[in-house]
Amino acid sequence: MTRRIASDQTSRPGAVRRYGPMVGEPPLFVDPRRWGSLIGLIGGLVFIGSYSPTLGLAFSIIAWVIGLALVLTALAAHYMWPVALGPMERPRAAALATYGGCVVGELVLIALGSRALTATGHGDLRPALIAVAVGVHFIPFAWAFGERMFYWLGGFVAVLGAIGLIAGFAGAAHAAEAMAVAAGLVMLLLITLYARGKFVDHPSVT
């Protein structure tokens, strides 16, 4: 998918990054990329809320403060001070099929992986497994929807989950929970950067 924004609007230092129909985007409040980001923001908070208490009260409070600050920043970036995310094309049937397949695959991986961990006496590593599954399921979205941010989002989350699994198998206490919380915070950070237009391909001035 080719994404272009007029250079006179985005390339000059201090230029206003226009958004919406004037640059080929859907209207602000119906742009599926903006409200779709809400799912990722909720997911990041679920990681923090589910696994940070295991790591101690102080760690949990810090994670929550950082997480909520990122969520508020992302929402403000999307709806109060929006910038262009790039022109959007109607998703192809293959893209929608990819989305559905990835979601189903994520659930299957979590279910089968959880059984395998429990059978081997490592059920406590499930948080890291979930991070791996969530990360992997994001990566094909980059091709399906033409959003390279998903490569970074999926890659970082999956790697953090894998680190949690490896460290957990090696005997590190609470490694799975720690990496799951880290994955949640990384999700929130990358979505916030996306909301600020950091993944838009800006053309060079000619």
mmCIF file of C-alpha atoms in Angstrom:
data_model
loop_
_atom_site.group_PDB
_atom_site.id
_atom_site.type_symbol
_atom_site.label_atom_id
_atom_site.label_comp_id
_atom_site.label_asym_id
_atom_site.label_seq_id
_atom_site.Cartn_x
_atom_site.Cartn_y
_atom_site.Cartn_z
ATOM 1 C CA MET A 1 0.000 0.000 0.000
ATOM 2 C CA THR A 2 1.482 3.366 -0.994
ATOM 3 C CA ARG A 3 1.057 6.130 1.550
ATOM 4 C CA ARG A 4 1.787 9.734 0.561
ATOM 5 C CA ILE A 5 1.290 13.087 2.203
ATOM 6 C CA ALA A 6 1.868 16.346 0.408
ATOM 7 C CA SER A 7 5.411 17.483 1.073
ATOM 8 C CA ASP A 8 4.458 21.128 1.527
ATOM 9 C CA GLN A 9 2.279 20.078 4.480
ATOM 10 C CA THR A 10 4.633 17.710 6.261
ATOM 11 C CA SER A 11 8.247 18.111 5.215
ATOM 12 C CA ARG A 12 9.022 21.696 6.234
ATOM 13 C CA PRO A 13 10.224 22.208 9.821
ATOM 14 C CA GLY A 14 7.282 23.306 11.927
ATOM 15 C CA ALA A 15 4.733 22.501 9.224
ATOM 16 C CA VAL A 16 1.293 21.396 10.371
ATOM 17 C CA ARG A 17 0.641 17.741 9.629
ATOM 18 C CA ARG A 18 -2.878 17.892 8.271
ATOM 19 C CA TYR A 19 -5.168 14.936 8.816
ATOM 20 C CA GLY A 20 -8.507 13.637 7.586
ATOM 21 C CA PRO A 21 -10.051 13.675 4.094
ATOM 22 C CA MET A 22 -7.809 16.522 2.867
ATOM 23 C CA VAL A 23 -4.863 14.108 2.867
ATOM 24 C CA GLY A 24 -6.753 10.968 1.873
ATOM 25 C CA GLU A 25 -7.655 9.778 5.367
ATOM 26 C CA PRO A 26 -11.068 8.866 6.788
ATOM 27 C CA PRO A 27 -12.709 11.505 9.008
ATOM 28 C CA LEU A 28 -11.134 11.684 12.456
ATOM 29 C CA PHE A 29 -13.748 9.856 14.517
ATOM 30 C CA VAL A 30 -14.411 7.072 12.017
ATOM 31 C CA ASP A 31 -10.792 6.324 11.113
ATOM 32 C CA PRO A 32 -10.474 2.607 11.999
ATOM 33 C CA ARG A 33 -6.763 3.046 12.693
ATOM 34 C CA ARG A 34 -7.523 5.502 15.474
ATOM 35 C CA TRP A 35 -10.285 3.567 17.194
ATOM 36 C CA GLY A 36 -8.485 0.325 16.414
ATOM 37 C CA SER A 37 -5.590 1.630 18.492
ATOM 38 C CA LEU A 38 -7.913 1.522 21.494
ATOM 39 C CA ILE A 39 -7.795 -2.285 21.389
ATOM 40 C CA GLY A 40 -4.018 -2.204 21.662
ATOM 41 C CA LEU A 41 -4.142 0.350 24.471
ATOM 42 C CA ILE A 42 -6.551 -1.839 26.416
ATOM 43 C CA GLY A 43 -4.351 -4.856 25.742
ATOM 44 C CA GLY A 44 -1.306 -3.065 27.110
ATOM 45 C CA LEU A 45 -3.164 -2.149 30.290
ATOM 46 C CA VAL A 46 -4.382 -5.739 30.661
ATOM 47 C CA PHE A 47 -0.768 -6.941 30.652
ATOM 48 C CA ILE A 48 0.096 -4.389 33.341
ATOM 49 C CA GLY A 49 -2.976 -5.035 35.469
ATOM 50 C CA SER A 50 -2.764 -8.808 35.242
ATOM 51 C CA TYR A 51 0.920 -9.340 35.984
ATOM 52 C CA SER A 52 2.469 -6.304 37.694
ATOM 53 C CA PRO A 53 0.991 -7.097 41.177
ATOM 54 C CA THR A 54 3.126 -10.241 41.284
ATOM 55 C CA LEU A 55 6.240 -8.056 41.043
ATOM 56 C CA GLY A 56 5.493 -5.982 44.141
ATOM 57 C CA LEU A 57 3.452 -2.915 45.002
ATOM 58 C CA ALA A 58 6.105 -0.340 44.092
ATOM 59 C CA PHE A 59 6.769 -1.921 40.688
ATOM 60 C CA SER A 60 3.038 -2.197 40.021
ATOM 61 C CA ILE A 61 2.417 1.459 40.862
ATOM 62 C CA ILE A 62 5.272 2.613 38.623
ATOM 63 C CA ALA A 63 4.052 0.436 35.751
ATOM 64 C CA TRP A 64 0.506 1.755 36.133
ATOM 65 C CA VAL A 65 1.627 5.392 36.238
ATOM 66 C CA ILE A 66 3.736 4.989 33.096
ATOM 67 C CA GLY A 67 1.045 2.947 31.351
ATOM 68 C CA LEU A 68 -1.786 5.371 32.078
ATOM 69 C CA ALA A 69 0.373 8.338 31.065
ATOM 70 C CA LEU A 70 1.042 6.667 27.712
ATOM 71 C CA VAL A 71 -2.644 5.868 27.210
ATOM 72 C CA LEU A 72 -3.672 9.466 27.889
ATOM 73 C CA THR A 73 -0.933 10.728 25.574
ATOM 74 C CA ALA A 74 -2.036 8.379 22.792
ATOM 75 C CA LEU A 75 -5.691 9.368 23.131
ATOM 76 C CA ALA A 76 -4.797 13.060 23.124
ATOM 77 C CA ALA A 77 -2.617 12.509 20.056
ATOM 78 C CA HIS A 78 -5.394 10.706 18.221
ATOM 79 C CA TYR A 79 -8.325 12.972 19.079
ATOM 80 C CA MET A 80 -7.220 16.285 20.610
ATOM 81 C CA TRP A 81 -4.064 17.159 18.636
ATOM 82 C CA PRO A 82 -4.232 14.744 15.704
ATOM 83 C CA VAL A 83 -1.632 14.420 12.991
ATOM 84 C CA ALA A 84 -1.804 12.562 9.706
ATOM 85 C CA LEU A 85 -1.458 8.790 9.809
ATOM 86 C CA GLY A 86 -1.310 8.579 6.025
ATOM 87 C CA PRO A 87 -3.911 7.892 3.305
ATOM 88 C CA MET A 88 -5.929 4.739 3.876
ATOM 89 C CA GLU A 89 -7.248 2.260 1.341
ATOM 90 C CA ARG A 90 -10.235 0.007 1.899
ATOM 91 C CA PRO A 91 -8.933 -3.309 3.322
ATOM 92 C CA ARG A 92 -8.882 -6.130 0.806
ATOM 93 C CA ALA A 93 -10.687 -9.406 1.443
ATOM 94 C CA ALA A 94 -7.298 -11.056 1.933
ATOM 95 C CA ALA A 95 -6.470 -8.523 4.639
ATOM 96 C CA LEU A 96 -9.663 -9.242 6.537
ATOM 97 C CA ALA A 97 -9.065 -12.986 6.188
ATOM 98 C CA THR A 98 -5.527 -12.501 7.483
ATOM 99 C CA TYR A 99 -6.851 -10.585 10.469
ATOM 100 C CA GLY A 100 -9.350 -13.304 11.335
ATOM 101 C CA GLY A 101 -6.805 -16.065 10.840
ATOM 102 C CA CYS A 102 -4.256 -14.321 13.054
ATOM 103 C CA VAL A 103 -6.752 -13.871 15.870
ATOM 104 C CA VAL A 104 -7.762 -17.539 15.710
ATOM 105 C CA GLY A 105 -4.116 -18.592 15.512
ATOM 106 C CA GLU A 106 -3.290 -16.473 18.555
ATOM 107 C CA LEU A 107 -5.994 -18.170 20.620
ATOM 108 C CA VAL A 108 -4.947 -21.633 19.462
ATOM 109 C CA LEU A 109 -1.296 -20.934 20.275
ATOM 110 C CA ILE A 110 -2.199 -19.730 23.763
ATOM 111 C CA ALA A 111 -4.435 -22.732 24.409
ATOM 112 C CA LEU A 112 -2.000 -25.363 23.147
ATOM 113 C CA GLY A 113 1.018 -23.630 24.642
ATOM 114 C CA SER A 114 -0.665 -23.337 28.026
ATOM 115 C CA ARG A 115 -1.398 -27.059 28.046
ATOM 116 C CA ALA A 116 2.207 -27.837 27.143
ATOM 117 C CA LEU A 117 3.554 -25.575 29.889
ATOM 118 C CA THR A 118 1.230 -27.074 32.471
ATOM 119 C CA ALA A 119 2.108 -30.619 31.416
ATOM 120 C CA THR A 120 5.804 -29.890 31.904
ATOM 121 C CA GLY A 121 5.325 -28.158 35.245
ATOM 122 C CA HIS A 122 5.883 -24.635 33.904
ATOM 123 C CA GLY A 123 2.362 -23.279 34.015
ATOM 124 C CA ASP A 124 3.674 -20.150 35.729
ATOM 125 C CA LEU A 125 5.294 -19.107 32.442
ATOM 126 C CA ARG A 126 1.942 -18.582 30.744
ATOM 127 C CA PRO A 127 2.202 -14.727 30.867
ATOM 128 C CA ALA A 128 5.300 -14.882 28.667
ATOM 129 C CA LEU A 129 3.612 -17.333 26.310
ATOM 130 C CA ILE A 130 0.693 -14.943 25.933
ATOM 131 C CA ALA A 131 3.102 -12.108 25.099
ATOM 132 C CA VAL A 132 4.720 -14.270 22.404
ATOM 133 C CA ALA A 133 1.331 -15.162 20.917
ATOM 134 C CA VAL A 134 0.107 -11.571 20.952
ATOM 135 C CA GLY A 135 3.320 -10.345 19.337
ATOM 136 C CA VAL A 136 3.375 -12.984 16.608
ATOM 137 C CA HIS A 137 -0.260 -12.359 15.717
ATOM 138 C CA PHE A 138 0.495 -8.661 15.093
ATOM 139 C CA ILE A 139 3.270 -9.168 12.536
ATOM 140 C CA PRO A 140 1.132 -10.239 9.525
ATOM 141 C CA PHE A 141 -1.010 -7.123 10.034
ATOM 142 C CA ALA A 142 1.871 -5.067 8.640
ATOM 143 C CA TRP A 143 1.398 -6.713 5.227
ATOM 144 C CA ALA A 144 -2.384 -6.982 5.459
ATOM 145 C CA PHE A 145 -3.033 -3.339 6.314
ATOM 146 C CA GLY A 146 0.103 -1.652 4.990
ATOM 147 C CA GLU A 147 1.143 -0.451 8.453
ATOM 148 C CA ARG A 148 4.833 -1.064 9.137
ATOM 149 C CA MET A 149 4.293 -0.204 12.788
ATOM 150 C CA PHE A 150 2.990 -3.749 13.255
ATOM 151 C CA TYR A 151 6.430 -5.166 12.447
ATOM 152 C CA TRP A 152 7.873 -3.237 15.367
ATOM 153 C CA LEU A 153 4.909 -3.857 17.663
ATOM 154 C CA GLY A 154 4.731 -7.566 17.000
ATOM 155 C CA GLY A 155 8.476 -8.057 16.949
ATOM 156 C CA PHE A 156 9.189 -6.322 20.256
ATOM 157 C CA VAL A 157 6.286 -7.945 22.100
ATOM 158 C CA ALA A 158 7.141 -11.432 20.806
ATOM 159 C CA VAL A 159 10.841 -11.057 21.670
ATOM 160 C CA LEU A 160 10.064 -9.849 25.184
ATOM 161 C CA GLY A 161 7.742 -12.806 25.656
ATOM 162 C CA ALA A 162 10.418 -15.179 24.370
ATOM 163 C CA ILE A 163 12.942 -13.707 26.810
ATOM 164 C CA GLY A 164 10.457 -14.315 29.616
ATOM 165 C CA LEU A 165 10.034 -17.943 28.554
ATOM 166 C CA ILE A 166 13.776 -18.577 28.272
ATOM 167 C CA ALA A 167 14.543 -16.890 31.584
ATOM 168 C CA GLY A 168 11.672 -18.706 33.245
ATOM 169 C CA PHE A 169 12.850 -22.098 32.029
ATOM 170 C CA ALA A 170 16.297 -21.153 33.332
ATOM 171 C CA GLY A 171 14.811 -20.631 36.787
ATOM 172 C CA ALA A 172 14.491 -16.832 36.996
ATOM 173 C CA ALA A 173 11.641 -16.059 39.374
ATOM 174 C CA HIS A 174 8.792 -13.972 37.936
ATOM 175 C CA ALA A 175 10.620 -13.502 34.627
ATOM 176 C CA ALA A 176 7.422 -14.317 32.737
ATOM 177 C CA GLU A 177 5.407 -11.686 34.585
ATOM 178 C CA ALA A 178 8.160 -9.072 34.277
ATOM 179 C CA MET A 179 8.479 -9.547 30.513
ATOM 180 C CA ALA A 180 4.710 -9.549 30.078
ATOM 181 C CA VAL A 181 4.495 -6.188 31.846
ATOM 182 C CA ALA A 182 7.400 -4.907 29.739
ATOM 183 C CA ALA A 183 5.540 -6.089 26.622
ATOM 184 C CA GLY A 184 2.455 -4.178 27.721
ATOM 185 C CA LEU A 185 4.442 -0.991 28.243
ATOM 186 C CA VAL A 186 6.142 -1.373 24.863
ATOM 187 C CA MET A 187 2.736 -1.817 23.215
ATOM 188 C CA LEU A 188 1.542 1.426 24.773
ATOM 189 C CA LEU A 189 4.720 3.281 23.792
ATOM 190 C CA LEU A 190 4.635 2.183 20.147
ATOM 191 C CA ILE A 191 0.923 2.961 19.805
ATOM 192 C CA THR A 192 1.591 6.415 21.266
ATOM 193 C CA LEU A 193 4.401 6.989 18.747
ATOM 194 C CA TYR A 194 2.076 5.802 15.981
ATOM 195 C CA ALA A 195 -0.593 8.257 17.139
ATOM 196 C CA ARG A 196 1.993 11.028 16.847
ATOM 197 C CA GLY A 197 2.618 10.093 13.212
ATOM 198 C CA LYS A 198 6.093 8.659 13.817
ATOM 199 C CA PHE A 199 5.503 5.750 11.422
ATOM 200 C CA VAL A 200 4.278 7.830 8.493
ATOM 201 C CA ASP A 201 6.572 7.795 5.456
ATOM 202 C CA HIS A 202 7.103 11.469 4.699
ATOM 203 C CA PRO A 203 8.331 12.267 1.191
ATOM 204 C CA SER A 204 11.488 14.252 0.671
ATOM 205 C CA VAL A 205 11.303 17.840 -0.510
ATOM 206 C CA THR A 206 11.995 18.091 -4.247
#
